Coordinates of C-alpha atoms in Angstrom, one line a residue:
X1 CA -102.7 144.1 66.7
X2 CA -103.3 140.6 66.7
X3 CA -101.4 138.2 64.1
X4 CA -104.2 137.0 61.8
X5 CA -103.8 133.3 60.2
X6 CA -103.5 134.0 56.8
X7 CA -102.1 136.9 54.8
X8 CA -103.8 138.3 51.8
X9 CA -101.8 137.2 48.5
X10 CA -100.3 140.9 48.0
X11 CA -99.2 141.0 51.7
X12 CA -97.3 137.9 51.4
X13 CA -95.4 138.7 48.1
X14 CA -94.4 142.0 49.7
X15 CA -93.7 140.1 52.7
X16 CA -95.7 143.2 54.9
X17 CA -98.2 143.0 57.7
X18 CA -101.6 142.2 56.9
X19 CA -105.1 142.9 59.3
X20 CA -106.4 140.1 57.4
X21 CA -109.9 142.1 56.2
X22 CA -111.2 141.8 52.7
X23 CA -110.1 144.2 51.7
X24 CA -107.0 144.8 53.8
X25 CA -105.9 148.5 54.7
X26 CA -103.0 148.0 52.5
X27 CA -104.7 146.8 49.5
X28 CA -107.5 149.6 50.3
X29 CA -104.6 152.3 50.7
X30 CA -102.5 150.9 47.6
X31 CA -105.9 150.6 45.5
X32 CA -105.4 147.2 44.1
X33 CA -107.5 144.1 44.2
X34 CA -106.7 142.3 47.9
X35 CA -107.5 138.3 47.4
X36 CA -106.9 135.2 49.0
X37 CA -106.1 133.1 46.7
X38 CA -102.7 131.6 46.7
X39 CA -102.0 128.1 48.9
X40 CA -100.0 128.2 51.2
X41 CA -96.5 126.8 51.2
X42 CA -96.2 123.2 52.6
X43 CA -94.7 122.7 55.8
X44 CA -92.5 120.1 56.5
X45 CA -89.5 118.0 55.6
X46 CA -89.6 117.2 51.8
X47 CA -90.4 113.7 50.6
X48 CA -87.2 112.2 50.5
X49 CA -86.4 113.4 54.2
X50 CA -89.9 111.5 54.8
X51 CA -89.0 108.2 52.9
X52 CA -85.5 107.9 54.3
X53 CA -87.0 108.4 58.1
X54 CA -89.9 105.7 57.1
X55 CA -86.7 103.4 56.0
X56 CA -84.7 104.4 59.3
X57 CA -87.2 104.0 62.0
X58 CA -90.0 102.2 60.2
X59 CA -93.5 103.2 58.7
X60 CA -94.7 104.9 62.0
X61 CA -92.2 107.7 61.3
X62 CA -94.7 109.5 59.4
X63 CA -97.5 108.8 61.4
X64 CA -97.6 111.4 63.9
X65 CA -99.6 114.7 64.2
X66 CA -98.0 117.7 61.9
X67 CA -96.2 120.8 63.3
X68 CA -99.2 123.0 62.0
X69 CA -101.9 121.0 63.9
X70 CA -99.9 122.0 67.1
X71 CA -99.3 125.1 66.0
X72 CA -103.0 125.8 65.6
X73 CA -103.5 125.2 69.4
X74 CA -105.0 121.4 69.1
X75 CA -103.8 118.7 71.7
X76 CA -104.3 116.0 69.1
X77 CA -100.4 115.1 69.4
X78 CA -100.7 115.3 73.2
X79 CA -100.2 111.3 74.0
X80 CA -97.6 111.3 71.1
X81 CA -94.0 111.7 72.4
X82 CA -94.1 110.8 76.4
X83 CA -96.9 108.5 76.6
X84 CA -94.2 105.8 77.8
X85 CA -92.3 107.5 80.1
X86 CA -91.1 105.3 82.7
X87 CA -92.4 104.8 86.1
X88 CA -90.6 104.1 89.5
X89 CA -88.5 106.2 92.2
X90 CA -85.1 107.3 93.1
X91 CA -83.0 107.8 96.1
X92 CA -79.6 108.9 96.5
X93 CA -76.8 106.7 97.1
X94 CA -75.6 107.2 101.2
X95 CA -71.7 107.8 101.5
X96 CA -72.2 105.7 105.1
X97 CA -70.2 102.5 105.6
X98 CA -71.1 99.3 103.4
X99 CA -70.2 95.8 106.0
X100 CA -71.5 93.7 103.0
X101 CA -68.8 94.5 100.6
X102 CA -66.0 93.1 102.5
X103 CA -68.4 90.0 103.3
X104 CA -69.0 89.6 99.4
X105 CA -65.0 89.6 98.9
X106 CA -64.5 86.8 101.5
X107 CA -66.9 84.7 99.3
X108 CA -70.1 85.5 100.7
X109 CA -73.2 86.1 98.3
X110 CA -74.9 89.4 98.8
X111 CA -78.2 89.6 100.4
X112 CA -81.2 91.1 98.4
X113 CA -83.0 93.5 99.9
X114 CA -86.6 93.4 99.3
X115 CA -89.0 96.4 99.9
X116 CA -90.4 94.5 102.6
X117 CA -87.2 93.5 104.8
X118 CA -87.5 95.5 108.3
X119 CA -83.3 95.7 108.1
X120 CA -81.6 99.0 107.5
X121 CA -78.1 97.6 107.3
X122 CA -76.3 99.2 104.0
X123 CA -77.0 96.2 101.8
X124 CA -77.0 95.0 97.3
X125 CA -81.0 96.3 96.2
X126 CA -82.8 95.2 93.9
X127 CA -84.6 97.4 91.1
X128 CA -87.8 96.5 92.7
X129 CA -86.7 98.3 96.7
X130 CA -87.9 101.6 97.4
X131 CA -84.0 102.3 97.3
X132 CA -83.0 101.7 94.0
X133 CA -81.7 103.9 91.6
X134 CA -84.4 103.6 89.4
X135 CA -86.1 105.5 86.8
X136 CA -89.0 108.1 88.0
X137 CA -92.2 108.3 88.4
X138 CA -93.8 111.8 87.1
X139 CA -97.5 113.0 87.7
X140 CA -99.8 112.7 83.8
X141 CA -99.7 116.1 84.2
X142 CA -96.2 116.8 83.9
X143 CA -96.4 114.6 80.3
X144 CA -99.0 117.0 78.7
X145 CA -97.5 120.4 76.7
X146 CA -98.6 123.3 78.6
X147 CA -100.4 125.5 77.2
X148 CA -97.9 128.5 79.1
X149 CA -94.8 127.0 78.5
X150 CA -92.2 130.0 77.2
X151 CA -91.0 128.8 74.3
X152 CA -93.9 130.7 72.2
X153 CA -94.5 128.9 68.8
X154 CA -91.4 129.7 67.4
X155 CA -90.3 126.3 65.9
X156 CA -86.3 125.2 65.3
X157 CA -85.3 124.4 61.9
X158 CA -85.5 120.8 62.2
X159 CA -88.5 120.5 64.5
X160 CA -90.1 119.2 61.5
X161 CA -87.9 115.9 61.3
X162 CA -87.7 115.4 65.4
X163 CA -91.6 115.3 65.0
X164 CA -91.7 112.7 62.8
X165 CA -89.6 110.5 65.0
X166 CA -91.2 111.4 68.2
X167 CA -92.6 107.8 69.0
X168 CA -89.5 106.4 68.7
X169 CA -87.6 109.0 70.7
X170 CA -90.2 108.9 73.8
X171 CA -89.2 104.8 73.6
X172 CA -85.4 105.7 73.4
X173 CA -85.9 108.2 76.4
X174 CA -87.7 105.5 78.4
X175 CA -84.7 103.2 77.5
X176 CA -82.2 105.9 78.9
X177 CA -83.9 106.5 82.0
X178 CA -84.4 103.4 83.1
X179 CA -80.9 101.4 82.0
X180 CA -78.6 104.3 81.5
X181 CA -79.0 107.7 83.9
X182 CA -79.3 105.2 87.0
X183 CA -75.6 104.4 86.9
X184 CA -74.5 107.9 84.7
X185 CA -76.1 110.6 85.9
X186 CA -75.0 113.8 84.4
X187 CA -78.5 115.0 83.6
X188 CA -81.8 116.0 85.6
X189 CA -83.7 113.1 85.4
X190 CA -87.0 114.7 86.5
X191 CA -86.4 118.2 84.5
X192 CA -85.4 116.4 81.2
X193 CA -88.8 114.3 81.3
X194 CA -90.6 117.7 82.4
X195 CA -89.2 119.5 79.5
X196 CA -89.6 116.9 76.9
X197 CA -93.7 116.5 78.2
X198 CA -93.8 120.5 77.1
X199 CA -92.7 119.7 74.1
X200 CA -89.5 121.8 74.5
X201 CA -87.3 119.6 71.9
X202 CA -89.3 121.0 68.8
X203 CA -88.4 124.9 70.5
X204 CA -85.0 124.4 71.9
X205 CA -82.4 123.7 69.5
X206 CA -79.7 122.7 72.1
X207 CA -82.5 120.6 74.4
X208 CA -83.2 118.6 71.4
X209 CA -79.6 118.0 70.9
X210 CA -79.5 117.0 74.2
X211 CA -82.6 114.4 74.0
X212 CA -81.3 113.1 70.5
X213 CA -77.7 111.9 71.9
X214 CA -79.7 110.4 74.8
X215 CA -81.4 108.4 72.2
X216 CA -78.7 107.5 70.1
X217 CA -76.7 105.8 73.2
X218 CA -79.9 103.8 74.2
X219 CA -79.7 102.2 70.5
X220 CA -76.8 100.8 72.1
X221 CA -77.8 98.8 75.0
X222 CA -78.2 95.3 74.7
X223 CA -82.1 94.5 73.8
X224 CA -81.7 97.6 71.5
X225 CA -78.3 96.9 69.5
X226 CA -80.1 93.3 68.8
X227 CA -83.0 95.3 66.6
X228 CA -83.0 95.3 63.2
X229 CA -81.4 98.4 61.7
X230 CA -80.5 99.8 64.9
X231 CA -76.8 100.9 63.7
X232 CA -78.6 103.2 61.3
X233 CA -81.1 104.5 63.1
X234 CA -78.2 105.5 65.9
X235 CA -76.0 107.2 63.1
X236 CA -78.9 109.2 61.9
X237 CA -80.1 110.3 65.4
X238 CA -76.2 111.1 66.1
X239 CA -76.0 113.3 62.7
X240 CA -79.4 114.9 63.9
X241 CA -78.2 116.1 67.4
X242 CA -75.0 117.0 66.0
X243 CA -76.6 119.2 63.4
X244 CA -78.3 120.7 66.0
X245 CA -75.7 121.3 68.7
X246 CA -73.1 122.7 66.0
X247 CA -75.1 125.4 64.5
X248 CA -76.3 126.7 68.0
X249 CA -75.4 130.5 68.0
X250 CA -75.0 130.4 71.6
X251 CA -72.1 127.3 71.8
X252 CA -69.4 129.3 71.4
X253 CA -70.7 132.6 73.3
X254 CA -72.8 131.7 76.0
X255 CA -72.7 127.8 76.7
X256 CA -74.9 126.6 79.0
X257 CA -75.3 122.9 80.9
X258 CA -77.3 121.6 78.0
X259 CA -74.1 121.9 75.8
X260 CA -71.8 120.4 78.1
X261 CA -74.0 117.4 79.0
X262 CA -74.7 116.7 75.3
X263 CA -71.3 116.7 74.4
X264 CA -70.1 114.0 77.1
X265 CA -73.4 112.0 75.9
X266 CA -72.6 112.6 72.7
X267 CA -69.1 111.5 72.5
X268 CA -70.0 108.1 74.1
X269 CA -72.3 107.5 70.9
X270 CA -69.8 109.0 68.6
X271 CA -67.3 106.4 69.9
X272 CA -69.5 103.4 69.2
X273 CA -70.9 105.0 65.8
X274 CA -67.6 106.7 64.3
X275 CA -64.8 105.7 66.3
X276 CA -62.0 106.8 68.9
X277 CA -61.2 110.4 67.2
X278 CA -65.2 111.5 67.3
X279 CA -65.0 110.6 70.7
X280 CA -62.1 112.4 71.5
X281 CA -63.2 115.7 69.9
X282 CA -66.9 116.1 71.8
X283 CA -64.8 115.2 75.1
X284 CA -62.6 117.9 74.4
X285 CA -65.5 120.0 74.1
X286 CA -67.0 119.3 76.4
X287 CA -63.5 120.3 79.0
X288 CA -63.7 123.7 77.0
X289 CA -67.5 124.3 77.6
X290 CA -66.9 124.0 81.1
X291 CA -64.3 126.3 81.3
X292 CA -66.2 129.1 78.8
X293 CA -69.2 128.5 81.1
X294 CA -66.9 129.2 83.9
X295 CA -67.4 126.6 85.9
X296 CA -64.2 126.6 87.9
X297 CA -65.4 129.2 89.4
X298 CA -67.5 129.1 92.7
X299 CA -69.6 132.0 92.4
X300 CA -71.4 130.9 89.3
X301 CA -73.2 128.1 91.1
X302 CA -74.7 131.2 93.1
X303 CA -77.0 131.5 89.8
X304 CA -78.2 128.0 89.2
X305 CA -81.0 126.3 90.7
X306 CA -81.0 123.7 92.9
X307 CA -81.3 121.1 90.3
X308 CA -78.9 122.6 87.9
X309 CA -76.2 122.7 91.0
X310 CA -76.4 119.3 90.9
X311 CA -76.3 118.6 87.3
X312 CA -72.9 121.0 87.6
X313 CA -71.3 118.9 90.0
X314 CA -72.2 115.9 88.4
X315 CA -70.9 117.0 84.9
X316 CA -67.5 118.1 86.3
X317 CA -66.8 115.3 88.4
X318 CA -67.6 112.8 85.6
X319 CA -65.2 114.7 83.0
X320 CA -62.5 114.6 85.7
X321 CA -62.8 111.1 86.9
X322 CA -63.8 109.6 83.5
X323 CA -60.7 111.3 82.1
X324 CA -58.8 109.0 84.8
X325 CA -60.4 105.9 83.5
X326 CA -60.2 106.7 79.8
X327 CA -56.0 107.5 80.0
X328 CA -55.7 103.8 81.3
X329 CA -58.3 101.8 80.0
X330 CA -58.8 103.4 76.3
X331 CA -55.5 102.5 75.0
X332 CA -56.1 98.9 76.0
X333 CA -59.2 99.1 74.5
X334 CA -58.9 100.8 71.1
X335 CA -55.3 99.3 70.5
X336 CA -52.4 101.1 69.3
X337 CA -53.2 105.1 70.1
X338 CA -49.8 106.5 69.1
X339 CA -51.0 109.9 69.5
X340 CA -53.8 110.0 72.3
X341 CA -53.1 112.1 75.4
X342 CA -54.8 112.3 78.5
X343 CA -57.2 114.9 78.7
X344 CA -55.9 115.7 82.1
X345 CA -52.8 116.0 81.0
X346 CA -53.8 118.9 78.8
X347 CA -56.4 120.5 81.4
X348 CA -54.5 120.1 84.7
X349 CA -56.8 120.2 88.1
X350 CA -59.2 122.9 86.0
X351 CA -61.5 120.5 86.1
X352 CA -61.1 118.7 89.3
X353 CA -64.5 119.5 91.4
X354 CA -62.7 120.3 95.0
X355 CA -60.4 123.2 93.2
X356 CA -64.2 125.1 91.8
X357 CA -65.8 124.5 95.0
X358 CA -66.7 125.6 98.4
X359 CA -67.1 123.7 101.5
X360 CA -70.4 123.9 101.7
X361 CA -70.8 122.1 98.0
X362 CA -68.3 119.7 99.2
X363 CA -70.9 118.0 102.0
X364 CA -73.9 118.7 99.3
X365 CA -76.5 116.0 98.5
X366 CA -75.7 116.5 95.1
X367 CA -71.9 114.7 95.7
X368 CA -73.9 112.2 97.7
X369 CA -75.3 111.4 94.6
X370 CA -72.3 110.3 92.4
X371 CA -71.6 106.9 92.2
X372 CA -69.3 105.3 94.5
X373 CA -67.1 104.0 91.5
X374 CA -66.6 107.2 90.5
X375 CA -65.7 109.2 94.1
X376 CA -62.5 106.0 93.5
X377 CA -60.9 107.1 90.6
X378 CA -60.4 110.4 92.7
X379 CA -57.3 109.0 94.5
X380 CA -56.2 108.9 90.3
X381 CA -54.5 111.9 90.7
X382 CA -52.2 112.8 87.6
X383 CA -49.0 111.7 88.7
X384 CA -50.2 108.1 89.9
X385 CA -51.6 108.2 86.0
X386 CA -48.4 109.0 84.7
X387 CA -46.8 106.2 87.0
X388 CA -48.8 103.3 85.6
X389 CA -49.0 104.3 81.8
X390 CA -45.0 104.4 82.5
X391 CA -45.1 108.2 81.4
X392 CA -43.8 109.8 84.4
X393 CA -40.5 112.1 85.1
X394 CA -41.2 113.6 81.3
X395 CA -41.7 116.9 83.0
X396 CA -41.1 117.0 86.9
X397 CA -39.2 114.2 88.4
X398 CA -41.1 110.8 89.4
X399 CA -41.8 110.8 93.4
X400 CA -43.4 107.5 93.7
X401 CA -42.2 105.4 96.7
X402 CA -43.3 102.5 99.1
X403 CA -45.0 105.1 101.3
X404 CA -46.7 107.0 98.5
X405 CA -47.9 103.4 97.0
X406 CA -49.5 102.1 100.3
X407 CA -50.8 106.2 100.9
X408 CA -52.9 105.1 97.0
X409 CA -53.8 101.7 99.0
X410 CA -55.4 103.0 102.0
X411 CA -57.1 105.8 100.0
X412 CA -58.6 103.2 98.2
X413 CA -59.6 100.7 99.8
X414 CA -61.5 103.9 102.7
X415 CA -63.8 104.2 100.3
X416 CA -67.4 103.4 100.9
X417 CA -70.6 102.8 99.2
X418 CA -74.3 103.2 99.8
X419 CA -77.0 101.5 98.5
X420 CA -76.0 99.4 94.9
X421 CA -78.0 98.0 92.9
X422 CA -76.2 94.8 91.5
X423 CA -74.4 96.4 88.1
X424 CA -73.2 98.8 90.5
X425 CA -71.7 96.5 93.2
X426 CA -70.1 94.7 90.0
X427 CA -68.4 98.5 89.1
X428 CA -67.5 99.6 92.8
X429 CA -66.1 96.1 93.5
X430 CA -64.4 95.0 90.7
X431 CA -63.3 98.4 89.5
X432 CA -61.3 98.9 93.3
X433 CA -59.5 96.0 92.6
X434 CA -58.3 96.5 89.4
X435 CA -57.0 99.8 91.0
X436 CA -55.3 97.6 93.2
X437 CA -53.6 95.9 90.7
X438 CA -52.5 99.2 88.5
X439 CA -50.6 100.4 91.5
X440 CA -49.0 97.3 92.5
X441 CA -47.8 97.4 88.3
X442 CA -46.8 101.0 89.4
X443 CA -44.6 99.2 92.0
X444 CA -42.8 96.9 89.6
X445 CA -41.8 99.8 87.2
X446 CA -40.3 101.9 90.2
X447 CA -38.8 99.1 91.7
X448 CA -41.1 99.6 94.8
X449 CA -41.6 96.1 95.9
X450 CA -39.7 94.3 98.6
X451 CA -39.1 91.1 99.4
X452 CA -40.3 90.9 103.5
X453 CA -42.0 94.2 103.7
X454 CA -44.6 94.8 106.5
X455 CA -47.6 95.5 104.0
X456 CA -48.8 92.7 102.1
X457 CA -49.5 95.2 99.3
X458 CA -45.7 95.5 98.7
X459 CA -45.1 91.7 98.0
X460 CA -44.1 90.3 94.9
X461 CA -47.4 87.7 95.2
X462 CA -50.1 90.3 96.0
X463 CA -52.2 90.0 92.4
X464 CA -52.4 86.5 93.2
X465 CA -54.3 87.6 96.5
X466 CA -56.2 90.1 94.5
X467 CA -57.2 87.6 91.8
X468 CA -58.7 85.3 94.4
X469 CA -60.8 88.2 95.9
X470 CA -62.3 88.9 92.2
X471 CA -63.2 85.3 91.8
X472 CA -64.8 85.5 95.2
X473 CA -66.6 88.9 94.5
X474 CA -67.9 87.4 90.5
X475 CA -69.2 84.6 92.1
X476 CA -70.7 86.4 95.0
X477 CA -72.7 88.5 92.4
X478 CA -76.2 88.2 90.7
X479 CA -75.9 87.0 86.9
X480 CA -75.4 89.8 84.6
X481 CA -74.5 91.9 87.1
X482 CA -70.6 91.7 85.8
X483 CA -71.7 92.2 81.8
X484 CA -73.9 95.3 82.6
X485 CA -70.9 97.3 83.1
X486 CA -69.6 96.2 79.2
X487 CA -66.2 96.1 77.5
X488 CA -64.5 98.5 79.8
X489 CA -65.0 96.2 82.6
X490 CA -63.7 93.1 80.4
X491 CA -60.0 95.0 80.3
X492 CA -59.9 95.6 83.3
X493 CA -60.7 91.9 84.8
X494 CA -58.0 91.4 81.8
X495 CA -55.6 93.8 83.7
X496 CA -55.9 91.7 86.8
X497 CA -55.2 88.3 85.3
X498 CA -52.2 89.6 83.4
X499 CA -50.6 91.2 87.0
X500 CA -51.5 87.3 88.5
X501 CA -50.1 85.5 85.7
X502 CA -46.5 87.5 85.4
X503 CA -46.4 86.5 89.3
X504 CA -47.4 82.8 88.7
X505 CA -45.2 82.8 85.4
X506 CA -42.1 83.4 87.3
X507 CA -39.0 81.2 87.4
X508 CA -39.7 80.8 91.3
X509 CA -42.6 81.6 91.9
X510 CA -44.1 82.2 95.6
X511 CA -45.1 79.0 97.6
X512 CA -48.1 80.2 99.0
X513 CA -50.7 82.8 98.7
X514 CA -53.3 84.4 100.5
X515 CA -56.5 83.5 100.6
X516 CA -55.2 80.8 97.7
X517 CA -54.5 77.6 98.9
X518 CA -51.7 76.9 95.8
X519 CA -50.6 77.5 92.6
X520 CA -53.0 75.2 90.3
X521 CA -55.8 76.5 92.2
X522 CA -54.5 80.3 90.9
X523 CA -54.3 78.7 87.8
X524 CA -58.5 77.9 88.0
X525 CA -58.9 81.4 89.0
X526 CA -57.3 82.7 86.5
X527 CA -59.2 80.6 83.7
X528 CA -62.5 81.4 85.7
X529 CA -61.7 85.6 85.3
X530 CA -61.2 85.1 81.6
X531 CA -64.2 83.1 80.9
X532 CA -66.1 86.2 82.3
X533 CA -63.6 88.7 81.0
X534 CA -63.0 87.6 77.2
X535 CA -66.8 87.5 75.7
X536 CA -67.1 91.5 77.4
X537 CA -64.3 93.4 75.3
X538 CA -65.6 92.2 71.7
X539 CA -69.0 93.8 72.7
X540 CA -70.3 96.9 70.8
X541 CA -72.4 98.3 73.6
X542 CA -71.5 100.4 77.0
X543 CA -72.1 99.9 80.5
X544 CA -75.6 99.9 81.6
X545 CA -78.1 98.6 84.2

C-alpha cells in the first residue's frame, strides 16, 4: 500500500495506518466519524533554537528552504548548500628526488613553476600549476541531490538545525577544501563533496558529524578567525557534530572511517575551542576506533573501495606520525603538561602503518599521497621520542649511541619530496631541520658528541650550521609561506635557536662555523629566526595553505 500524506485525525491519535479515504477502512470498520481536521504538528527546531542560530551565524540562518519542502520531492533547496563548492584539480605528490630543496638550503630562491614552463624538473608550484594540491573541480551534476540516493527520507534528529545553517556550512566546506585538506588529507576530497551535493548530512548522522568538524576548523583559519563572532559560531558547530558523533548507535559497535576521521578533525577544533584535555580525549578515540574497526589488520582493506583504502592509510599514518609531533611539540606549546603522555607510548606500533600492511599497500598511490613532512616523522620511532623528551631507560635500557644518532641523520636527511606547493616546502624544510636539531639535543643528554669526530653532525657547533641553513631556507621562501604552517611551526624554529644559542653561549665557544662566517653573524641569524618565529606561537589558528 502506498504511504498517503496525511492521516485521518482518528488514525493519528491511535497512531495506526491509514488508506487516507474519506472515510478510511478503519473509521468505516470502527463506525465512527473519519475527519481531517486536526493541523499538523510543526516541524522544526523551536523558536529559540531559530533566534540563537540567527544570532550565531547571522539573519540568513533561517532563510533556507524547510525540511518538509524537500521532503515533498521539490528541488527548491537545490542551489542551497553546495552552490560554492570550489573549483580546481589535484595531483599527488611524486616520492621521486627534489634537486631544488638542497639549492633552496644553500640560499637559493625556489623557482615557480607556472602551468606553462615546458620543464619537468621536481620543482616549488604554485596554486595556479596543473600540479598543485588544490581543491577539486566536480561536474554541476555531482552538486544536485539525487533523486536515487539511498538514504530514503528518513531525516536525523537534528537535520532540522544543519538545514538552517546550510549556507554557511557549504562556505566553511569551500574554506576546508581549498586551505585545509590540501596539506591534511585524511578525508576523500571528491566523495565528501559528492555526498554533501546528495544531501547526505541531513540523513547520515555520523557524515554530518563529519562535515560539521570540517567547518568548525575552517572558522579557524586566518581570513575566518578575523570575522565577527567566529569563536561562537565554531563552539556551536563543535557542540553540533559532537552531539551527533556521541549519540551514534554504531560508534561503539560497528565504527566505520567516518568516526575515525571526525574524531582526529574534531580534536584539532576541540583544542583551539576548549583546550589541551578535549583534544586529548577525541585523539584517544580516535587510536581506539581504529583498533575496534580493526584496522591493523590487512585483510580488512580487502572490503573497502578504492577510495576508502586510501582514506585508511591516510588516517593511520597521520595518527601515528602526528602522535610523534604532538609528544615533542605539545608540551612546548601548551606549557606545563604534568600529566600528558604520548599516545604512542600507550598504543605501541598498533598503529604504525607498515605493521597493518602488505607490500603491495606499501608501493600504493595512496602512500604517494601523504605529505612528505609526514613520511619524516617516520624515522620518530618511540625510543628516539623517549631520548629527546629525556624519558628514556624508564622501562628497557637507553641504546642511543654515535652510530644510532648518525643512522636518525641519514634517515633523515634520504627523504624526498614531490611537488610542494610553498606552505608545504616551508613544513618539509623547516620541519627536517628542526629534527636535526632534536637529535643533536639527544646527543648532549647521552653524552654522544665528540670533540674531532668524522661526522659533522657529532660536533659540538652543528646547530650553528643548522641555524644558518634555516635562515637560508626562510629567506629562500615565498612570503607567508613560513606562517601558513601556524604556531607549531613557531616552536619549532624556537627549538632551533635555543640548540644555536647554548652553542654560542658557551664559555669557549667554537671559532668557526660552517656555512657561518663568525660568531656576530650567528648572532643576526639568530635574531632573524625569532623575528619570524615569536609572532607564530601566540596565534590562535592551525597550519593551513
Amino acid at each position: 500500500m502506498s504511504v498517503v500524506s496525511k492521516a485521518c485525525d482518528a488514525c493519528r491519535v491511535r497512531r495506526t495506518k491509514c488508506d487516507g479515504h474519506q472515510p478510511c477502512l478503519k473509521c468505516k470498520t470502527s463506525d465512527i466519524g473519519c475527519t481531517y481536521a486536526l493541523s499538523r504538528k510543526k516541524r522544526g527546531p523551536r523558536g529559540k533554537t531559530v533566534t540563537m542560530l540567527q544570532e550565531v551565524f547571522g539573519s540568513g540562518a533561517g532563510a533556507t528552504a524547510s525540511v518538509s519542502t524537500v521532503e515533498a520531492g521539490t528541488d527548491s533547496n537545490a542551489e542551497a548548500g553546495p552552490s560554492h563548492v570550489p573549483t580546481a584539480t589535484i595531483s599527488p605528490i611524486s616520492s621521486s628526488s627534489d634537486p631544488w630543496l638542497s639549492a633552496l638550503e644553500h640560499g637559493n630562491s625556489l623557482q615557480l613553476v607556472t602551468s606553462n614552463s615546458p620543464r619537468s624538473s621536481l620543482q616549488l608550484v604554485t596554486s595556479h600549476s596543473p600540479l598543485s594540491l588544490a581543491p577539486f573541480a566536480l561536474p554541476p551534476a555531482v552538486l544536485s541531490p539525487s533523486p536515487d540516493h539511498p538514504f530514503g527520507h528518513a531525516f536525523h534528529a537534528r537535520a532540522h538545525i544543519i538545514e538552517l545553517m546550510e549556507a554557511r556550512i557549504s562556505s566553511l566546506l569551500h574554506a576546508f577544501f581549498s586551505h585545509m585538506h590540501t596539506i591534511w588529507p585524511v578525508v576523500d576530497g571528491i566523495s565528501v563533496l559528492k555526498r554533501f551535493g546528495h544531501k547526505e548530512h541531513l540523513y547520515n548522522e555520523s557524515f554530518a558529524a563529519l562535515v560539521l568538524s570540517m567547518c568548525s576548523l575552517a572558522l579557524f583559519l586566518p581570513f575566518e578567525a578575523a570575522k565577527a563572532g567566529s569563536s561562537r559560531q565554531a563552539d556551536t558547530l563543535v557542540r553540533e557534530a559532537l552531539a551527533l558523533h556521541s549519540s551514534n548507535p554504531e560508534l561503539g559497535i560497528r565504527p566505520n572511517l567516518d568516526h575515525i576521521s571526525t574524531s582526529l578533525i574534531m580534536s584539532s577544533a576541540l583544542r583551539l575551542t576548549h583546550g589541551f584535555n578535549a583534544w586529548y580525549l577525541r585523539r584517544r578515540e580516535a587510536y581506539a576506533l581504529v583498533e575496534l574497526l580493526n584496522l591493523s589488520n590487512p585483510r580488512v582493506y580487502d572490503r573497502f573501495t578504492e577510495a576508502e583504502k586510501s582514506t585508511a592509510i591516510q588516517l593511520i599514518w597521520h595518527l601515528s606520525s602526528g602522535d610523534r609531533s604532538n609528544a615533542l611539540i605539545l608540551p612546548k606549546l601548551e606549557g606545563s603538561l604534568p600529566h600528558f603522555r604520548p599516545l604512542i607510548a600507550i598504543r605501541g606500533k598498533v598503529t604504525h602503518l607498515l605493521s597493518i600492511m602488505s607490500a603491495e599497500w606499501a608501493s600504493s598511490t595512496a602512500v604517494a599521497q601523504i605529505e612528505p613532512t609526514t613520511r619524516v616523522f617516520e624515522i620518530l620511532d618511540q625510543g628516539l621520542v623517549e631520548c629527546i623528551r629525556g624519558a628514556c631507560g624508564e622501562v628497557e635500557p637507553c641504546t642511543f649511541d654515535a652510530d644510532a644518532a648518525m643512522e636518525y641523520h641519514r634517515t633523515l636527511d634520504a627523504v624526498t619530496s614531490g611537488h610542494l606547493s610553498p606552505v608545504q616546502a616551508a613544513d618539509f624544510l623547516l620541519t627536517r631541520l628542526w629534527l636535526h636539531a632534536e637529535i643533536w639535543r639527544a646527543c648532549t643528554s647521552h653524552s654522544v658528541l665528540q670533540f674531532e669526530p668524522e661526522h659533522r653532525e657529532l660536533r659540538i657547533e652543528y646547530p650553528v650550521e643548522v641555524l644558518g641553513r634555516t635562515v637560508r631556507v626562510i629567506n629562500g621562501l615565498p612570503p607567508g609561506a613560513v606562517s601558513g604552517n601556524g604556531p607549531a611551526m613557531g616552536q619549532k624554529l624556537k627549538n632551533i635557536v635555543a640548540a644555536a644559542q647554548a652553542v654560542l653561549a658557551l664559555p669557549n665557544p667554537p671559532a668557526s662555523f660552517q656555512g657561518v662566517s663568525s660568531h656576530d653573524e650567528a648572532m643576526e641569524m639568530v635574531a632573524r629566526v625569532l623575528e619570524v618565529a615569536s609572532p607564530l606561537t601566540s596565534l590562535r589558528w592551525i597550519r593551513w595553505e
